[in-house]
Amino acid sequence: KGVSSAASDVYKRQVVMEVVDELKKIEKSNVKVMDGIKEKVLAGWDPPIAWMTEIAELIKNGKIAQDTNAKLAEFGKSVIPFPGAADFITQINETLAKEHAVTVKGYVVSCGIESLMKGTVLAKSFTDIFGSSFYETDGIIAGVKSSITFTEKTKFIFAINKGISDIREEPYKVNKFIEKEKRNIPFENMIYLGDGASDIPCFSMIKQNGGHCIGIDIDSKWHKDFQLELRKREMTAFKPD
């Protein structure tokens, strides 16, 4: 029994060391990717385009198994959102919205990967999800098709405001003049939730047009600048816990 127990302990330690080694490899890989993104940004690349390009390169080099948009959408099914995020639009429509005879629509406007986000449970209750995308060549992801940069987000907010549903296929429609009283969703009826620096332009635009903005305050060194901007703008903020 003593020999068996000792052998078992050795095996457990070996497994733990293997897991630690794998975690170290992942950490080194992440650092390398972040360094690549940083180099591009310093060279003048837009940050979202920089990181999307890095992801595309990892896919083409076989470092990421999800090498098609369909596989990214399938992977999205495994993503677990913050508690309540998946169905809060539905819950609002079943309670407050019903009481006040209004319909609440939810949209996601993100620098993230659109196909992946559309595979998540969020797609069930949100009207549309706008994000960055990849194009495919011979059925495999080959590069960046579109990227939603900081101010690019405001284009999609205007599209939502004006009721332009085919903004992807007809991007110039966002410039169409529509009188404020005839717009689909007035800015003053919007509530914008954001959790990062890329949301700042939308915060400013929506707030200046009478809408409401809420910053999601995440405890992270990456969010220190974001939290400072929230305070400067006297923004309402909460922690997603």
PDB file of C-alpha atoms in Angstrom:
ATOM      1  CA  LYS A   1       0.000   0.000   0.000  1.00  0.00           C
ATOM      2  CA  GLY A   2       2.836   2.344   0.907  1.00  0.00           C
ATOM      3  CA  VAL A   3       4.542   1.751  -2.463  1.00  0.00           C
ATOM      4  CA  SER A   4       1.220   2.222  -4.295  1.00  0.00           C
ATOM      5  CA  SER A   5       0.555   5.473  -2.435  1.00  0.00           C
ATOM      6  CA  ALA A   6       4.047   6.772  -3.186  1.00  0.00           C
ATOM      7  CA  ALA A   7       3.675   5.889  -6.873  1.00  0.00           C
ATOM      8  CA  SER A   8       0.299   7.660  -6.900  1.00  0.00           C
ATOM      9  CA  ASP A   9       1.833  10.797  -5.362  1.00  0.00           C
ATOM     10  CA  VAL A  10       4.626  10.782  -7.948  1.00  0.00           C
ATOM     11  CA  TYR A  11       2.056  10.462 -10.730  1.00  0.00           C
ATOM     12  CA  LYS A  12      -0.017  13.332  -9.311  1.00  0.00           C
ATOM     13  CA  ARG A  13       3.045  15.567  -9.085  1.00  0.00           C
ATOM     14  CA  GLN A  14       3.950  14.674 -12.668  1.00  0.00           C
ATOM     15  CA  VAL A  15       0.453  15.583 -13.865  1.00  0.00           C
ATOM     16  CA  VAL A  16       0.566  18.874 -11.949  1.00  0.00           C
ATOM     17  CA  MET A  17       3.972  19.735 -13.448  1.00  0.00           C
ATOM     18  CA  GLU A  18       2.698  18.955 -16.950  1.00  0.00           C
ATOM     19  CA  VAL A  19      -0.294  21.253 -16.396  1.00  0.00           C
ATOM     20  CA  VAL A  20       1.997  24.006 -15.067  1.00  0.00           C
ATOM     21  CA  ASP A  21       4.277  23.615 -18.108  1.00  0.00           C
ATOM     22  CA  GLU A  22       1.282  23.936 -20.449  1.00  0.00           C
ATOM     23  CA  LEU A  23       0.080  27.048 -18.601  1.00  0.00           C
ATOM     24  CA  LYS A  24       3.549  28.579 -18.915  1.00  0.00           C
ATOM     25  CA  LYS A  25       3.508  27.891 -22.669  1.00  0.00           C
ATOM     26  CA  ILE A  26       0.092  29.569 -22.975  1.00  0.00           C
ATOM     27  CA  GLU A  27       1.308  32.557 -20.953  1.00  0.00           C
ATOM     28  CA  LYS A  28       4.417  32.927 -23.143  1.00  0.00           C
ATOM     29  CA  SER A  29       2.267  32.620 -26.263  1.00  0.00           C
ATOM     30  CA  ASN A  30      -0.114  35.325 -24.989  1.00  0.00           C
ATOM     31  CA  VAL A  31       2.810  37.636 -24.222  1.00  0.00           C
ATOM     32  CA  LYS A  32       4.164  37.077 -27.744  1.00  0.00           C
ATOM     33  CA  VAL A  33       0.762  37.878 -29.270  1.00  0.00           C
ATOM     34  CA  MET A  34       0.400  41.016 -27.135  1.00  0.00           C
ATOM     35  CA  ASP A  35       3.899  42.111 -28.138  1.00  0.00           C
ATOM     36  CA  GLY A  36       2.949  41.652 -31.797  1.00  0.00           C
ATOM     37  CA  ILE A  37      -0.165  43.779 -31.337  1.00  0.00           C
ATOM     38  CA  LYS A  38       1.808  46.453 -29.468  1.00  0.00           C
ATOM     39  CA  GLU A  39       4.396  46.633 -32.267  1.00  0.00           C
ATOM     40  CA  LYS A  40       1.658  47.141 -34.854  1.00  0.00           C
ATOM     41  CA  VAL A  41      -0.052  49.857 -32.814  1.00  0.00           C
ATOM     42  CA  LEU A  42       3.260  51.694 -32.354  1.00  0.00           C
ATOM     43  CA  ALA A  43       3.682  51.484 -36.129  1.00  0.00           C
ATOM     44  CA  GLY A  44       0.356  53.281 -36.590  1.00  0.00           C
ATOM     45  CA  TRP A  45      -2.157  50.418 -36.842  1.00  0.00           C
ATOM     46  CA  ASP A  46      -5.622  50.839 -35.360  1.00  0.00           C
ATOM     47  CA  PRO A  47      -5.660  48.603 -32.229  1.00  0.00           C
ATOM     48  CA  PRO A  48      -8.690  46.499 -33.315  1.00  0.00           C
ATOM     49  CA  ILE A  49      -7.171  45.910 -36.768  1.00  0.00           C
ATOM     50  CA  ALA A  50      -3.848  45.022 -35.145  1.00  0.00           C
ATOM     51  CA  TRP A  51      -5.278  42.341 -32.871  1.00  0.00           C
ATOM     52  CA  MET A  52      -7.611  40.956 -35.568  1.00  0.00           C
ATOM     53  CA  THR A  53      -4.617  40.610 -37.885  1.00  0.00           C
ATOM     54  CA  GLU A  54      -2.658  38.787 -35.166  1.00  0.00           C
ATOM     55  CA  ILE A  55      -5.592  36.387 -34.674  1.00  0.00           C
ATOM     56  CA  ALA A  56      -5.815  35.793 -38.430  1.00  0.00           C
ATOM     57  CA  GLU A  57      -2.085  34.982 -38.516  1.00  0.00           C
ATOM     58  CA  LEU A  58      -2.457  32.530 -35.621  1.00  0.00           C
ATOM     59  CA  ILE A  59      -5.311  30.830 -37.481  1.00  0.00           C
ATOM     60  CA  LYS A  60      -3.331  30.590 -40.732  1.00  0.00           C
ATOM     61  CA  ASN A  61      -0.335  29.174 -38.831  1.00  0.00           C
ATOM     62  CA  GLY A  62      -2.477  26.482 -37.216  1.00  0.00           C
ATOM     63  CA  LYS A  63      -2.207  27.930 -33.702  1.00  0.00           C
ATOM     64  CA  ILE A  64      -6.004  28.327 -33.467  1.00  0.00           C
ATOM     65  CA  ALA A  65      -8.169  25.356 -34.452  1.00  0.00           C
ATOM     66  CA  GLN A  66     -11.246  27.422 -35.319  1.00  0.00           C
ATOM     67  CA  ASP A  67     -10.142  28.259 -38.869  1.00  0.00           C
ATOM     68  CA  THR A  68     -13.554  29.088 -40.357  1.00  0.00           C
ATOM     69  CA  ASN A  69     -16.284  31.528 -39.360  1.00  0.00           C
ATOM     70  CA  ALA A  70     -18.634  28.582 -38.814  1.00  0.00           C
ATOM     71  CA  LYS A  71     -16.170  27.007 -36.356  1.00  0.00           C
ATOM     72  CA  LEU A  72     -15.809  30.331 -34.523  1.00  0.00           C
ATOM     73  CA  ALA A  73     -19.600  30.498 -34.194  1.00  0.00           C
ATOM     74  CA  GLU A  74     -19.639  26.931 -32.898  1.00  0.00           C
ATOM     75  CA  PHE A  75     -16.924  27.816 -30.383  1.00  0.00           C
ATOM     76  CA  GLY A  76     -19.093  30.743 -29.287  1.00  0.00           C
ATOM     77  CA  LYS A  77     -21.567  28.263 -27.805  1.00  0.00           C
ATOM     78  CA  SER A  78     -19.014  27.461 -25.097  1.00  0.00           C
ATOM     79  CA  VAL A  79     -18.603  31.109 -24.031  1.00  0.00           C
ATOM     80  CA  ILE A  80     -20.292  31.823 -20.709  1.00  0.00           C
ATOM     81  CA  PRO A  81     -21.446  35.462 -20.338  1.00  0.00           C
ATOM     82  CA  PHE A  82     -21.840  37.345 -17.069  1.00  0.00           C
ATOM     83  CA  PRO A  83     -24.883  36.103 -15.095  1.00  0.00           C
ATOM     84  CA  GLY A  84     -28.063  37.667 -16.466  1.00  0.00           C
ATOM     85  CA  ALA A  85     -26.476  39.054 -19.649  1.00  0.00           C
ATOM     86  CA  ALA A  86     -28.057  36.438 -21.907  1.00  0.00           C
ATOM     87  CA  ASP A  87     -31.674  37.082 -21.001  1.00  0.00           C
ATOM     88  CA  PHE A  88     -31.942  40.522 -19.403  1.00  0.00           C
ATOM     89  CA  ILE A  89     -33.447  42.051 -22.588  1.00  0.00           C
ATOM     90  CA  THR A  90     -36.145  39.363 -22.571  1.00  0.00           C
ATOM     91  CA  GLN A  91     -36.780  39.898 -18.863  1.00  0.00           C
ATOM     92  CA  ILE A  92     -37.093  43.667 -19.317  1.00  0.00           C
ATOM     93  CA  ASN A  93     -39.628  43.202 -22.120  1.00  0.00           C
ATOM     94  CA  GLU A  94     -41.636  40.789 -19.972  1.00  0.00           C
ATOM     95  CA  THR A  95     -41.777  43.211 -17.016  1.00  0.00           C
ATOM     96  CA  LEU A  96     -40.979  46.937 -17.185  1.00  0.00           C
ATOM     97  CA  ALA A  97     -41.415  47.311 -20.946  1.00  0.00           C
ATOM     98  CA  LYS A  98     -44.780  45.564 -20.825  1.00  0.00           C
ATOM     99  CA  GLU A  99     -45.971  47.800 -17.981  1.00  0.00           C
ATOM    100  CA  HIS A 100     -45.024  50.956 -19.917  1.00  0.00           C
ATOM    101  CA  ALA A 101     -46.199  49.689 -23.340  1.00  0.00           C
ATOM    102  CA  VAL A 102     -42.768  49.904 -24.994  1.00  0.00           C
ATOM    103  CA  THR A 103     -40.463  47.421 -26.715  1.00  0.00           C
ATOM    104  CA  VAL A 104     -36.819  47.222 -25.675  1.00  0.00           C
ATOM    105  CA  LYS A 105     -34.302  46.127 -28.294  1.00  0.00           C
ATOM    106  CA  GLY A 106     -30.769  45.008 -27.511  1.00  0.00           C
ATOM    107  CA  TYR A 107     -27.750  45.456 -29.777  1.00  0.00           C
ATOM    108  CA  VAL A 108     -24.104  44.493 -29.382  1.00  0.00           C
ATOM    109  CA  VAL A 109     -21.555  46.833 -30.999  1.00  0.00           C
ATOM    110  CA  SER A 110     -18.118  45.410 -30.331  1.00  0.00           C
ATOM    111  CA  CYS A 111     -14.508  45.262 -31.546  1.00  0.00           C
ATOM    112  CA  GLY A 112     -14.806  41.508 -30.961  1.00  0.00           C
ATOM    113  CA  ILE A 113     -15.276  38.763 -33.552  1.00  0.00           C
ATOM    114  CA  GLU A 114     -18.825  38.906 -34.902  1.00  0.00           C
ATOM    115  CA  SER A 115     -19.156  35.250 -35.964  1.00  0.00           C
ATOM    116  CA  LEU A 116     -17.989  34.078 -32.530  1.00  0.00           C
ATOM    117  CA  MET A 117     -20.375  36.438 -30.689  1.00  0.00           C
ATOM    118  CA  LYS A 118     -23.291  35.334 -32.872  1.00  0.00           C
ATOM    119  CA  GLY A 119     -22.646  31.779 -31.734  1.00  0.00           C
ATOM    120  CA  THR A 120     -23.145  32.715 -28.073  1.00  0.00           C
ATOM    121  CA  VAL A 121     -26.422  32.643 -26.169  1.00  0.00           C
ATOM    122  CA  LEU A 122     -26.575  36.454 -26.477  1.00  0.00           C
ATOM    123  CA  ALA A 123     -27.781  36.068 -30.068  1.00  0.00           C
ATOM    124  CA  LYS A 124     -31.088  34.632 -28.830  1.00  0.00           C
ATOM    125  CA  SER A 125     -32.358  37.821 -27.227  1.00  0.00           C
ATOM    126  CA  PHE A 126     -30.444  40.606 -28.994  1.00  0.00           C
ATOM    127  CA  THR A 127     -31.807  42.168 -32.190  1.00  0.00           C
ATOM    128  CA  ASP A 128     -28.390  42.270 -33.871  1.00  0.00           C
ATOM    129  CA  ILE A 129     -24.695  41.869 -33.118  1.00  0.00           C
ATOM    130  CA  PHE A 130     -22.168  44.066 -34.900  1.00  0.00           C
ATOM    131  CA  GLY A 131     -18.522  43.095 -34.698  1.00  0.00           C
ATOM    132  CA  SER A 132     -15.294  42.636 -36.628  1.00  0.00           C
ATOM    133  CA  SER A 133     -15.086  39.851 -39.202  1.00  0.00           C
ATOM    134  CA  PHE A 134     -12.750  37.624 -41.213  1.00  0.00           C
ATOM    135  CA  TYR A 135     -12.933  36.664 -44.885  1.00  0.00           C
ATOM    136  CA  GLU A 136     -12.286  33.138 -46.109  1.00  0.00           C
ATOM    137  CA  THR A 137     -10.327  31.807 -49.071  1.00  0.00           C
ATOM    138  CA  ASP A 138     -10.970  28.214 -50.152  1.00  0.00           C
ATOM    139  CA  GLY A 139     -13.096  27.737 -47.029  1.00  0.00           C
ATOM    140  CA  ILE A 140     -10.398  28.857 -44.586  1.00  0.00           C
ATOM    141  CA  ILE A 141     -10.027  32.193 -42.771  1.00  0.00           C
ATOM    142  CA  ALA A 142      -7.420  34.204 -44.697  1.00  0.00           C
ATOM    143  CA  GLY A 143      -7.557  37.738 -43.298  1.00  0.00           C
ATOM    144  CA  VAL A 144      -9.515  40.633 -41.810  1.00  0.00           C
ATOM    145  CA  LYS A 145     -12.712  41.549 -43.677  1.00  0.00           C
ATOM    146  CA  SER A 146     -13.909  44.357 -41.422  1.00  0.00           C
ATOM    147  CA  SER A 147     -12.894  45.864 -38.116  1.00  0.00           C
ATOM    148  CA  ILE A 148     -14.903  48.012 -35.718  1.00  0.00           C
ATOM    149  CA  THR A 149     -12.530  50.637 -34.382  1.00  0.00           C
ATOM    150  CA  PHE A 150     -13.245  53.125 -31.575  1.00  0.00           C
ATOM    151  CA  THR A 151     -15.093  55.721 -33.663  1.00  0.00           C
ATOM    152  CA  GLU A 152     -16.415  53.078 -36.074  1.00  0.00           C
ATOM    153  CA  LYS A 153     -18.732  52.066 -33.223  1.00  0.00           C
ATOM    154  CA  THR A 154     -20.521  55.413 -33.540  1.00  0.00           C
ATOM    155  CA  LYS A 155     -21.405  54.546 -37.158  1.00  0.00           C
ATOM    156  CA  PHE A 156     -23.376  51.529 -35.974  1.00  0.00           C
ATOM    157  CA  ILE A 157     -25.034  53.553 -33.202  1.00  0.00           C
ATOM    158  CA  PHE A 158     -26.201  56.046 -35.857  1.00  0.00           C
ATOM    159  CA  ALA A 159     -27.444  53.123 -37.978  1.00  0.00           C
ATOM    160  CA  ILE A 160     -29.483  51.846 -35.029  1.00  0.00           C
ATOM    161  CA  ASN A 161     -30.707  55.393 -34.378  1.00  0.00           C
ATOM    162  CA  LYS A 162     -31.838  55.803 -38.006  1.00  0.00           C
ATOM    163  CA  GLY A 163     -33.218  52.283 -38.408  1.00  0.00           C
ATOM    164  CA  ILE A 164     -30.704  51.160 -41.054  1.00  0.00           C
ATOM    165  CA  SER A 165     -30.717  47.371 -40.798  1.00  0.00           C
ATOM    166  CA  ASP A 166     -28.537  46.691 -43.868  1.00  0.00           C
ATOM    167  CA  ILE A 167     -25.603  48.834 -42.705  1.00  0.00           C
ATOM    168  CA  ARG A 168     -23.117  46.050 -43.534  1.00  0.00           C
ATOM    169  CA  GLU A 169     -24.200  45.800 -47.181  1.00  0.00           C
ATOM    170  CA  GLU A 170     -25.007  49.512 -47.624  1.00  0.00           C
ATOM    171  CA  PRO A 171     -22.538  51.348 -45.326  1.00  0.00           C
ATOM    172  CA  TYR A 172     -23.066  54.753 -46.955  1.00  0.00           C
ATOM    173  CA  LYS A 173     -26.716  54.771 -45.910  1.00  0.00           C
ATOM    174  CA  VAL A 174     -25.583  55.929 -42.472  1.00  0.00           C
ATOM    175  CA  ASN A 175     -25.000  59.366 -44.030  1.00  0.00           C
ATOM    176  CA  LYS A 176     -28.633  59.676 -45.119  1.00  0.00           C
ATOM    177  CA  PHE A 177     -30.362  62.667 -43.548  1.00  0.00           C
ATOM    178  CA  ILE A 178     -33.362  61.681 -41.440  1.00  0.00           C
ATOM    179  CA  GLU A 179     -35.182  64.213 -39.302  1.00  0.00           C
ATOM    180  CA  LYS A 180     -34.749  63.505 -35.590  1.00  0.00           C
ATOM    181  CA  GLU A 181     -38.456  63.034 -34.938  1.00  0.00           C
ATOM    182  CA  LYS A 182     -38.631  60.372 -37.675  1.00  0.00           C
ATOM    183  CA  ARG A 183     -35.707  58.277 -36.473  1.00  0.00           C
ATOM    184  CA  ASN A 184     -36.253  54.687 -35.408  1.00  0.00           C
ATOM    185  CA  ILE A 185     -34.682  54.813 -31.941  1.00  0.00           C
ATOM    186  CA  PRO A 186     -34.027  58.338 -30.575  1.00  0.00           C
ATOM    187  CA  PHE A 187     -30.727  58.849 -28.746  1.00  0.00           C
ATOM    188  CA  GLU A 188     -32.618  59.924 -25.621  1.00  0.00           C
ATOM    189  CA  ASN A 189     -34.186  56.443 -25.518  1.00  0.00           C
ATOM    190  CA  MET A 190     -30.818  54.691 -25.601  1.00  0.00           C
ATOM    191  CA  ILE A 191     -28.996  53.129 -22.666  1.00  0.00           C
ATOM    192  CA  TYR A 192     -25.409  52.281 -23.599  1.00  0.00           C
ATOM    193  CA  LEU A 193     -23.343  49.866 -21.518  1.00  0.00           C
ATOM    194  CA  GLY A 194     -19.592  49.774 -22.097  1.00  0.00           C
ATOM    195  CA  ASP A 195     -16.599  48.157 -20.436  1.00  0.00           C
ATOM    196  CA  GLY A 196     -13.533  49.542 -22.168  1.00  0.00           C
ATOM    197  CA  ALA A 197     -11.660  52.389 -23.829  1.00  0.00           C
ATOM    198  CA  SER A 198     -13.220  51.720 -27.239  1.00  0.00           C
ATOM    199  CA  ASP A 199     -16.605  52.683 -25.766  1.00  0.00           C
ATOM    200  CA  ILE A 200     -15.541  56.234 -24.839  1.00  0.00           C
ATOM    201  CA  PRO A 201     -16.552  57.853 -28.204  1.00  0.00           C
ATOM    202  CA  CYS A 202     -20.033  56.285 -27.941  1.00  0.00           C
ATOM    203  CA  PHE A 203     -20.321  57.400 -24.315  1.00  0.00           C
ATOM    204  CA  SER A 204     -19.628  60.984 -25.348  1.00  0.00           C
ATOM    205  CA  MET A 205     -21.912  60.961 -28.400  1.00  0.00           C
ATOM    206  CA  ILE A 206     -24.908  59.330 -26.728  1.00  0.00           C
ATOM    207  CA  LYS A 207     -24.641  61.411 -23.569  1.00  0.00           C
ATOM    208  CA  GLN A 208     -24.408  64.645 -25.579  1.00  0.00           C
ATOM    209  CA  ASN A 209     -27.558  63.645 -27.469  1.00  0.00           C
ATOM    210  CA  GLY A 210     -29.615  63.013 -24.331  1.00  0.00           C
ATOM    211  CA  GLY A 211     -29.046  59.275 -23.955  1.00  0.00           C
ATOM    212  CA  HIS A 212     -27.882  57.341 -20.902  1.00  0.00           C
ATOM    213  CA  CYS A 213     -24.544  55.580 -20.448  1.00  0.00           C
ATOM    214  CA  ILE A 214     -23.354  53.083 -17.867  1.00  0.00           C
ATOM    215  CA  GLY A 215     -19.734  51.998 -17.474  1.00  0.00           C
ATOM    216  CA  ILE A 216     -19.016  48.448 -16.366  1.00  0.00           C
ATOM    217  CA  ASP A 217     -16.144  48.818 -13.923  1.00  0.00           C
ATOM    218  CA  ILE A 218     -13.836  45.783 -14.000  1.00  0.00           C
ATOM    219  CA  ASP A 219     -10.987  45.447 -11.493  1.00  0.00           C
ATOM    220  CA  SER A 220      -8.049  45.149 -13.832  1.00  0.00           C
ATOM    221  CA  LYS A 221      -4.846  47.071 -14.488  1.00  0.00           C
ATOM    222  CA  TRP A 222      -5.950  47.288 -18.126  1.00  0.00           C
ATOM    223  CA  HIS A 223      -8.995  49.311 -17.053  1.00  0.00           C
ATOM    224  CA  LYS A 224      -7.321  52.023 -14.962  1.00  0.00           C
ATOM    225  CA  ASP A 225      -7.396  54.584 -17.785  1.00  0.00           C
ATOM    226  CA  PHE A 226     -10.980  53.583 -18.586  1.00  0.00           C
ATOM    227  CA  GLN A 227     -12.044  54.093 -14.972  1.00  0.00           C
ATOM    228  CA  LEU A 228     -10.391  57.534 -14.961  1.00  0.00           C
ATOM    229  CA  GLU A 229     -12.343  58.540 -18.066  1.00  0.00           C
ATOM    230  CA  LEU A 230     -15.570  57.399 -16.402  1.00  0.00           C
ATOM    231  CA  ARG A 231     -14.875  59.636 -13.415  1.00  0.00           C
ATOM    232  CA  LYS A 232     -14.040  62.599 -15.662  1.00  0.00           C
ATOM    233  CA  ARG A 233     -17.371  62.183 -17.424  1.00  0.00           C
ATOM    234  CA  GLU A 234     -19.270  61.653 -14.147  1.00  0.00           C
ATOM    235  CA  MET A 235     -20.478  58.333 -15.514  1.00  0.00           C
ATOM    236  CA  THR A 236     -22.635  55.851 -13.662  1.00  0.00           C
ATOM    237  CA  ALA A 237     -20.670  52.614 -13.205  1.00  0.00           C
ATOM    238  CA  PHE A 238     -21.125  49.230 -11.599  1.00  0.00           C
ATOM    239  CA  LYS A 239     -19.140  46.031 -11.203  1.00  0.00           C
ATOM    240  CA  PRO A 240     -20.495  42.925 -13.005  1.00  0.00           C
ATOM    241  CA  ASP A 241     -20.754  40.676  -9.960  1.00  0.00           C
TER     242      ASP A 241
END
